[in-house]
CSV table of C-alpha atoms in Angstrom, one decimal:
chain,number,residue,atom,x,y,z
A,14,MET,CA,0.0,0.0,0.0
A,15,THR,CA,2.8,2.4,0.9
A,16,GLU,CA,4.7,1.6,-2.3
A,17,GLU,CA,1.5,2.2,-4.3
A,18,LYS,CA,1.0,5.6,-2.6
A,19,GLU,CA,4.6,6.6,-3.3
A,20,THR,CA,4.3,5.6,-6.9
A,21,THR,CA,1.0,7.4,-7.3
A,22,GLY,CA,2.5,10.5,-5.6
A,23,SER,CA,5.6,10.5,-7.8
A,24,GLY,CA,3.4,10.0,-10.8
A,25,LEU,CA,1.3,13.1,-10.0
A,26,GLN,CA,4.4,15.1,-9.3
A,27,LYS,CA,5.9,14.1,-12.7
A,28,ALA,CA,2.6,15.0,-14.4
A,29,GLY,CA,2.6,18.3,-12.7
A,30,THR,CA,6.2,19.0,-13.7
A,31,THR,CA,5.4,18.0,-17.3
A,32,MET,CA,2.4,20.4,-17.3
A,33,LYS,CA,4.4,23.2,-15.9
A,34,GLU,CA,7.3,22.8,-18.3
A,35,GLY,CA,4.9,22.5,-21.2
A,36,ILE,CA,3.1,25.8,-20.3
A,37,VAL,CA,6.4,27.6,-19.7
A,38,ASN,CA,7.8,26.5,-23.0
A,39,SER,CA,4.5,27.5,-24.8
A,40,LEU,CA,4.5,30.9,-23.2
A,41,LYS,CA,8.1,31.4,-24.1
A,42,GLY,CA,7.2,30.6,-27.7
A,43,ILE,CA,4.3,33.1,-27.6
A,44,ASN,CA,6.5,35.8,-26.2
A,45,GLU,CA,9.1,35.2,-28.9
A,46,VAL,CA,6.4,35.4,-31.6
A,47,GLU,CA,5.0,38.6,-30.1
A,48,ALA,CA,8.4,40.1,-29.9
A,49,GLU,CA,9.0,39.3,-33.6
A,50,ILE,CA,5.6,40.9,-34.5
A,51,VAL,CA,6.6,44.1,-32.6
A,52,THR,CA,9.9,44.3,-34.4
A,53,LEU,CA,8.3,43.6,-37.8
A,54,ALA,CA,5.6,46.2,-37.3
A,55,ARG,CA,8.1,48.8,-36.0
A,56,ASN,CA,10.5,48.3,-38.9
A,57,THR,CA,7.8,48.2,-41.5
A,58,VAL,CA,6.3,51.5,-40.3
A,59,SER,CA,9.6,53.4,-39.7
A,60,GLN,CA,11.1,52.2,-43.0
A,61,THR,CA,8.0,53.0,-45.1
A,62,LEU,CA,7.6,56.4,-43.6
A,63,GLY,CA,11.3,57.1,-43.9
A,64,ILE,CA,11.1,56.4,-47.7
A,65,THR,CA,8.0,58.6,-48.2
A,66,GLY,CA,9.7,61.5,-46.4
A,67,ASP,CA,6.3,62.9,-45.4
A,68,VAL,CA,5.4,61.4,-42.1
A,69,ALA,CA,2.5,63.7,-41.3
A,70,LYS,CA,0.8,63.0,-44.6
A,71,GLU,CA,1.5,59.3,-45.0
A,72,VAL,CA,1.3,58.0,-41.4
A,73,LEU,CA,-2.5,57.4,-41.4
A,74,GLY,CA,-2.3,55.3,-44.6
A,75,VAL,CA,0.7,53.4,-43.5
A,76,THR,CA,-0.8,52.7,-40.1
A,77,THR,CA,-4.1,51.5,-41.5
A,78,ASP,CA,-2.3,49.3,-44.1
A,79,VAL,CA,-0.1,47.6,-41.4
A,80,VAL,CA,-3.2,46.8,-39.3
A,81,LYS,CA,-5.1,45.5,-42.3
A,82,GLY,CA,-2.1,43.4,-43.3
A,83,ALA,CA,-1.9,41.9,-39.8
A,84,ILE,CA,-5.6,41.0,-40.0
A,85,GLN,CA,-5.4,39.5,-43.4
A,86,ALA,CA,-2.4,37.4,-42.4
A,87,THR,CA,-4.4,36.1,-39.5
A,88,GLU,CA,-7.2,35.0,-41.9
A,89,GLU,CA,-4.7,33.2,-44.1
A,90,VAL,CA,-2.5,31.5,-41.4
A,91,GLY,CA,-5.4,30.8,-39.0
A,92,THR,CA,-3.7,32.1,-35.8
A,93,GLY,CA,-5.6,34.1,-33.3
A,94,LEU,CA,-6.0,37.8,-34.2
A,95,ILE,CA,-6.3,38.7,-30.6
A,96,MET,CA,-2.8,37.4,-29.7
A,97,GLY,CA,-1.0,39.6,-32.2
A,98,THR,CA,-3.1,42.8,-31.9
A,99,LYS,CA,-1.2,44.1,-28.9
A,100,SER,CA,2.2,43.5,-30.6
A,101,VAL,CA,1.1,45.1,-33.9
A,102,ALA,CA,-0.2,48.2,-32.0
A,103,LYS,CA,3.0,48.5,-30.0
A,104,GLY,CA,5.2,48.1,-33.0
A,105,ILE,CA,3.4,50.8,-34.9
A,106,ILE,CA,3.7,53.3,-32.1
A,107,LEU,CA,7.5,52.5,-31.8
A,108,GLY,CA,7.9,52.8,-35.5
A,109,VAL,CA,6.1,56.2,-35.7
A,110,SER,CA,8.2,57.4,-32.8
A,111,ASP,CA,11.4,56.5,-34.6
A,112,VAL,CA,10.5,58.9,-37.4
A,113,GLY,CA,9.1,61.7,-35.2
A,114,GLY,CA,5.4,61.2,-36.0
A,115,ASP,CA,2.4,62.3,-33.9
A,116,ILE,CA,2.0,59.5,-31.4
A,117,VAL,CA,-1.3,60.7,-30.0
A,118,LYS,CA,-3.0,60.9,-33.4
A,119,VAL,CA,-1.6,57.6,-34.6
A,120,ALA,CA,-2.8,55.9,-31.3
A,121,GLY,CA,-6.4,56.8,-32.2
A,122,ASP,CA,-5.9,55.6,-35.8
A,123,ILE,CA,-4.5,52.2,-34.7
A,124,VAL,CA,-7.4,51.5,-32.3
A,125,SER,CA,-10.0,52.6,-34.9
A,126,ALA,CA,-8.5,50.4,-37.6
A,127,ALA,CA,-8.2,47.4,-35.3
A,128,VAL,CA,-11.7,47.6,-33.9
A,129,LYS,CA,-13.4,48.0,-37.3
A,130,GLY,CA,-11.1,45.3,-38.9
A,131,SER,CA,-11.8,42.8,-36.2
A,132,ALA,CA,-15.5,43.3,-36.7
A,133,GLU,CA,-15.2,42.6,-40.4
A,134,VAL,CA,-13.5,39.2,-39.8
A,135,GLY,CA,-15.9,38.3,-36.9
A,136,ALA,CA,-13.3,38.5,-34.1
A,137,ASP,CA,-14.1,39.6,-30.5
A,138,VAL,CA,-14.2,43.4,-30.9
A,139,ALA,CA,-14.0,44.1,-27.2
A,140,THR,CA,-11.0,41.9,-26.6
A,141,VAL,CA,-9.2,43.2,-29.7
A,142,ALA,CA,-9.9,46.8,-28.5
A,143,ARG,CA,-8.5,46.0,-25.1
A,144,ARG,CA,-5.4,44.3,-26.5
A,145,THR,CA,-4.8,47.2,-28.9
A,146,VAL,CA,-5.1,49.8,-26.3
A,147,ASP,CA,-2.8,47.9,-24.0
A,148,GLY,CA,-0.2,47.7,-26.8
A,149,VAL,CA,-0.4,51.4,-27.5
A,150,ILE,CA,-0.1,52.5,-23.9
A,151,GLU,CA,2.7,50.1,-23.2
A,152,ALA,CA,4.7,51.5,-26.2
A,153,THR,CA,3.9,55.1,-25.1
A,154,LYS,CA,5.4,54.4,-21.7
A,155,GLU,CA,8.5,52.9,-23.2
A,156,ILE,CA,9.2,55.9,-25.4
A,157,GLY,CA,8.3,58.4,-22.6
A,158,GLY,CA,5.3,59.8,-24.3
A,159,ASN,CA,2.2,61.5,-22.9
A,160,VAL,CA,0.5,58.4,-21.4
A,161,GLU,CA,-2.5,60.4,-20.1
A,162,LYS,CA,-3.2,62.1,-23.4
A,163,VAL,CA,-2.8,58.8,-25.4
A,164,THR,CA,-5.0,56.9,-23.0
A,165,THR,CA,-7.8,59.5,-23.4
A,166,THR,CA,-7.5,59.3,-27.2
A,167,VAL,CA,-7.5,55.5,-27.5
A,168,VAL,CA,-10.3,55.0,-25.0
A,169,VAL,CA,-12.6,57.5,-26.8
A,170,GLU,CA,-11.6,56.3,-30.2
A,171,ALA,CA,-12.2,52.6,-29.3
A,172,VAL,CA,-15.7,53.3,-28.1
A,173,SER,CA,-16.4,55.5,-31.1
A,174,ALA,CA,-15.2,52.9,-33.6
A,175,ALA,CA,-17.2,50.2,-31.8
A,176,GLY,CA,-20.2,52.4,-32.1
A,177,THR,CA,-20.0,52.2,-35.9
A,178,VAL,CA,-20.2,48.4,-35.6
A,179,GLY,CA,-23.3,48.5,-33.3
A,180,LYS,CA,-24.6,49.4,-29.9
A,181,THR,CA,-23.8,45.9,-28.5
A,182,ALA,CA,-20.1,46.3,-29.6
A,183,ALA,CA,-19.9,49.8,-28.1
A,184,ARG,CA,-21.3,48.6,-24.8
A,185,ALA,CA,-18.9,45.6,-24.7
A,186,VAL,CA,-15.9,47.8,-25.5
A,187,THR,CA,-16.9,50.3,-22.9
A,188,ASP,CA,-17.3,47.6,-20.2
A,189,VAL,CA,-14.0,45.9,-21.0
A,190,LEU,CA,-12.0,49.2,-21.1
A,191,LEU,CA,-13.5,50.3,-17.8
A,192,GLY,CA,-12.4,47.1,-16.1
A,193,ALA,CA,-8.9,46.8,-17.7
A,194,VAL,CA,-7.5,50.3,-18.5
A,195,GLY,CA,-6.4,52.6,-15.9
A,196,GLY,CA,-8.0,56.1,-16.3
A,197,ALA,CA,-10.7,54.8,-18.7
A,198,LYS,CA,-13.4,55.5,-16.2
A,199,GLU,CA,-12.4,59.1,-15.8
A,200,VAL,CA,-12.0,59.5,-19.6
A,201,LEU,CA,-15.5,58.1,-20.3
A,202,ASN,CA,-17.1,60.0,-17.5
A,203,SER,CA,-15.8,63.2,-19.0
A,204,VAL,CA,-17.2,62.3,-22.4
A,205,LEU,CA,-20.4,60.4,-21.8
A,206,PRO,CA,-22.2,62.9,-19.5
A,207,LYS,CA,-22.2,65.6,-22.1
A,208,PRO,CA,-25.8,65.0,-23.2
A,209,SER,CA,-27.0,65.4,-19.5
A,210,SER,CA,-25.0,68.5,-19.2
A,211,ALA,CA,-26.7,69.9,-22.2
A,212,ALA,CA,-30.0,69.0,-20.7
A,213,ASN,CA,-29.1,70.9,-17.6
A,214,THR,CA,-28.2,73.9,-19.7
A,215,GLU,CA,-31.5,73.7,-21.5
A,216,SER,CA,-33.4,73.6,-18.2
A,217,GLY,CA,-31.8,76.9,-17.4
A,218,PRO,CA,-34.0,79.0,-19.7
A,219,GLU,CA,-37.1,77.1,-18.4
A,220,LYS,CA,-36.2,78.3,-14.9
A,221,SER,CA,-35.8,81.8,-16.1
A,222,LEU,CA,-39.1,81.6,-17.9
A,223,ALA,CA,-40.7,80.5,-14.7
A,224,THR,CA,-39.5,83.5,-12.9
A,225,PRO,CA,-42.0,86.1,-14.3
A,226,PRO,CA,-45.0,84.2,-13.0
A,227,GLU,CA,-43.4,84.2,-9.6
A,228,GLU,CA,-43.0,87.9,-9.8
A,229,GLY,CA,-46.6,88.2,-11.0
A,230,THR,CA,-47.8,86.2,-8.0
A,231,THR,CA,-45.9,88.6,-5.8
A,232,ALA,CA,-47.5,91.5,-7.6
A,233,LYS,CA,-51.0,90.0,-7.0
A,234,SER,CA,-50.3,89.6,-3.4
A,235,LYS,CA,-49.4,93.2,-3.2
A,236,LYS,CA,-52.7,94.2,-4.9
A,237,THR,CA,-54.7,92.1,-2.4
A,238,SER,CA,-52.8,93.4,0.6
A,239,PRO,CA,-55.0,96.5,0.9
A,240,LEU,CA,-58.1,94.3,1.0
A,241,ALA,CA,-56.5,92.3,3.7
A,242,LYS,CA,-55.9,95.5,5.8
A,243,LYS,CA,-59.6,96.4,5.3
């Protein structure tokens, strides 16, 4: 009985070790692939923009092309789009930074292209949005960019782009960003309440219009006051 227990115990230990090593090796492989995608996206963007010589004019087209190329590659190879989205976004930001492009503007373009592109191929829009935003913010931190401004841009752009897909997509993207991206709640709160603020502004004139009757009432009371004295 003792020998059987020891054998069983060592068997479980070996199985656990095998599982652990398998996961570690798989994750190492994933990290290597993601690092390669970052480098590929970075080099593609920086070299293409370097050749054109007009970063401000060409950056939108190049950024969109790179995102579309990544999505099309995913369709052909059959790998998960979600896995590579973060790496592609990060690589684009680094590439644009290499040639002195507008990081904030590009950040919004990347997220918009990724969200709309993922919807076209039937991928999980909310998860793609989150991964893309993560990649953009991570790259911005690495290059010492304005993280707060970039975060504001990508969160607003992600929800806006999802809105073109549908209300359900917009709600899903909003929820996932609120739960995963630091500062997203503040950003969305500053944007979404605008309609209610307008409503409050509209209610202002109504209050002012209500003022004259109050004054009229006061006037009536003054007219009746002599009768009261009598």
